[in-house]
Amino acid sequence: MGKTRSKQLSPEKFLGFKIGSDRKLADWPQMVEYFKKLADSSDRVQMDVLGETTEGNPFIRLIITSPENLKELEKLRQIQLKICNPVGVTAVEEKHLVAEGKTIVLITCSIHSSEIAASQMSMELAHLLATKNTPEVKRILKNVILLLVPSLNPDGHEIVVKWYKETLGTPFEGMGPPWMYHKYVGHDNNRDWFMFTQKETRLAVGEIHNKWHPQIVYDLHQMGGNGPRLYVPPYTDPIDPNVDPVLQSEIAFLGTSMQNELITEGKKGVISHCIYDAWTPARAYQHYHGGVRILSEAASVGIATPIEVKTSEMTGGRGYHPLKQRWYNPYPWTGGKWTLRDIVDYELSAAVACLRNAARYRDFWLRGSLEIAKRALNPEKGPYAFVFPPKQKDPDTAAVLLNTLIFGGVHVHVAEEPFEAEGVKYPAGTYVIPFAQPYGRFAKTMLEIQEYPDLRDDPTQAPIRPYDVTAHTLPLIMHVEAHQIDEKFNAKLKHIEKVSLPEGKVHGENKPFYVFTSEWNVSFKAMNRLIDEGAQVYRLYDSLEVGDKIFPQGTFLVEGSKKILASLKELSKSLALDFHGIDEKPENVFKINKPKVGIYKAWSSLADEGWTRFVFENFGFSFEILTPQDIRQGGLSRFDALVFADYPRELIVNGMAAAARMGFGMARYPAKYRVGIGKQGVGEVLKFLGSGGTVVTVNDACNFAIKDLSAPAINVVEQKPPSEFYIPGSILRAIFDTTCPIAYGLDREEAIFFEGGPVFDVKLGESVAVYPETNSLLSGWILGEKLLVGKTALAELPMGEGTAILIGFSPLFRSQAHSTFKVLFNSLLYASGEIP
Ligand SMILES: [Zn+2]
């Protein structure tokens, strides 16, 4: 029996309210159930659960297209795969592919869960496409395969809806929750699209992007409520030059056509070409994978509570004013009431406009994809390949880098025989990534040095800020050796699906002690596991010669036993580490204990705090989360180390009252969530230091250490205006004192990720890392480099009995900066270790 359309429930009937009604939200279980019902009753809709989210919610994707297409889905997907990788495809076949293929459109909603309208709208969009029989809808269904993700962050959807319902009718109605809408990364879930660290990113990329290679990815967001009503591309400059020119023009073409349709429908305040650039791949996977990634940003309401905006309250931003009529803002919105339903209406129109474009210009989109793929296979210019010598300082992290690229669709090869490139000999086992391959541009942007363009006409002007950061060179921030080779070379290469390291070895049975490197990040995982199993672990305070091997300072040493030997054997297999048995305990060692760590978590936490927990968990460190109240409570001497992640000082001390003054707009929370640690908390932290504790502050939080804890250093760039000093997310060079336990396992020269951080003069204590005399910038953009010369990047400061470790950069940066993970790990071990 065919499925009858009359049985298809509208969202309104299912939910009992119209989508977008004031103060009404569908929660995630309701949405999943609705989509399931819709799919069961429609021959145009398929729903699949692709996996589980971080907190165990179902992650779903719908496929919506004509019944005919739905029956031939796999065949159509194969056509798409050929278009995206047309190796050996003849001109005649090309014509067939373009004639038979469909435009693949991926619409993703509400990755930022408080920007909730899109997820609600997705129910109406699906229902509309499942039920309407207008020529326009039929054309869309015939020509387009829509992949619809109602939420890229279902966990956050639940967090936001729960909080909203709890606060309905209270003075706090309409505020976002005073905590992050993702267990680990909050708003940064939209900065994870090249490192793929989070479950949701991996599901979306692995199960959708990589399976379908959409021509169009449309990602729906919301922005502040006092500007334009909806932003659509074109983006502003800069656009990463690795984004194919065809895509750059398609972005403008699609965005402008959407703007045109909305304005034709009478919708005011639809603006383009402002605020958002297209420099970083962290937000735009598809730009390097044969398709456009557009976003829209709708003016927000208070979650689902309407707002009223007076004309006098309307504000502009970089390069635009919402009230002024300009080519990019032809029909300004001038204020008034604005509701969740208004956003749903705008977004529904925008989604349909996008689909209409995709349907009407189906052949154009497919031809574009084909041309982009052909250019990728036969690049006009660019490097020939990137080469990774097999001997790496931290081979495990090198494997992480290569496997990350493989997950991103990059073909990685291994040389089966030695070869020569640009006069340099490389052994068999060298990894090679040729640039000429379908997603070679993704590899290139991730592996090369970024030269961020200074867009000012005049160097005395204030810098034009990037939307995100300016650098993402993985070999630098992961400390992996990679060479860009421009000249063609010959090598016998084998394509590999995964880089796996050969198992390590335990050298020597039943030895009283074993040493293992601390230069690999994964060694810290081994160390933590061994301590958890009851092993006694030490670090070498002096270097040690064993046979022909020299183990540097900081090398781990573990006491052997039958039980531990079994663990070492297991670890040598699972983590590829080598353990070397020795007969005697070296003289100069210090014992390490499992660090007892407290991580400060402000109300309305920021992503760096979550990334810290994420990385600590991955490497086996334990911790307790401390709210402002917990810090005020005192009793902190149960910890070895307190970690203050990258928070503004004001937020740490004064909480949201300060945050509101700083423009975070969070003044209206219940008193419990408004506070920082306050004077009382500062006193408790000082007491903790007085009793010998260690305080570790990251980036902005270092100003808290200096100003509130009186750590003996000054931030020399604090008063500098951006025109004099400006580094908005770049990779810099720093020189480390590797004899200091905080820098064990690092090289003397390391790449650090610097994002608007402090720069120190140390008054009393040690400079563990300093900036060099010249060439501080490794990748990205820098203004005011001379202010760094000879200054301190990482300081160890005595605080009575205790210690403050000030890290003036981002040692973990979004779980990307593997080169400096050890700085934070070492700091914890330094705090808990029994150092002579
Ligand atoms: Zn957003």
mmCIF file of C-alpha atoms and ligand atoms in Angstrom, residues 112 115 187 221-222 297, ligand 1:
data_model
loop_
_atom_site.group_PDB
_atom_site.id
_atom_site.type_symbol
_atom_site.label_atom_id
_atom_site.label_comp_id
_atom_site.label_asym_id
_atom_site.label_seq_id
_atom_site.Cartn_x
_atom_site.Cartn_y
_atom_site.Cartn_z
ATOM 1 C CA HIS A 112 24.658 26.655 18.765
ATOM 2 C CA GLU A 115 20.120 29.776 18.476
ATOM 3 C CA HIS A 187 30.150 27.577 21.228
ATOM 4 C CA HIS A 221 22.696 30.427 13.178
ATOM 5 C CA GLN A 222 21.456 33.423 15.110
ATOM 6 C CA GLU A 297 22.532 34.497 11.101
HETATM 7 ZN ZN ZN B 1 25.999 30.469 15.990
#
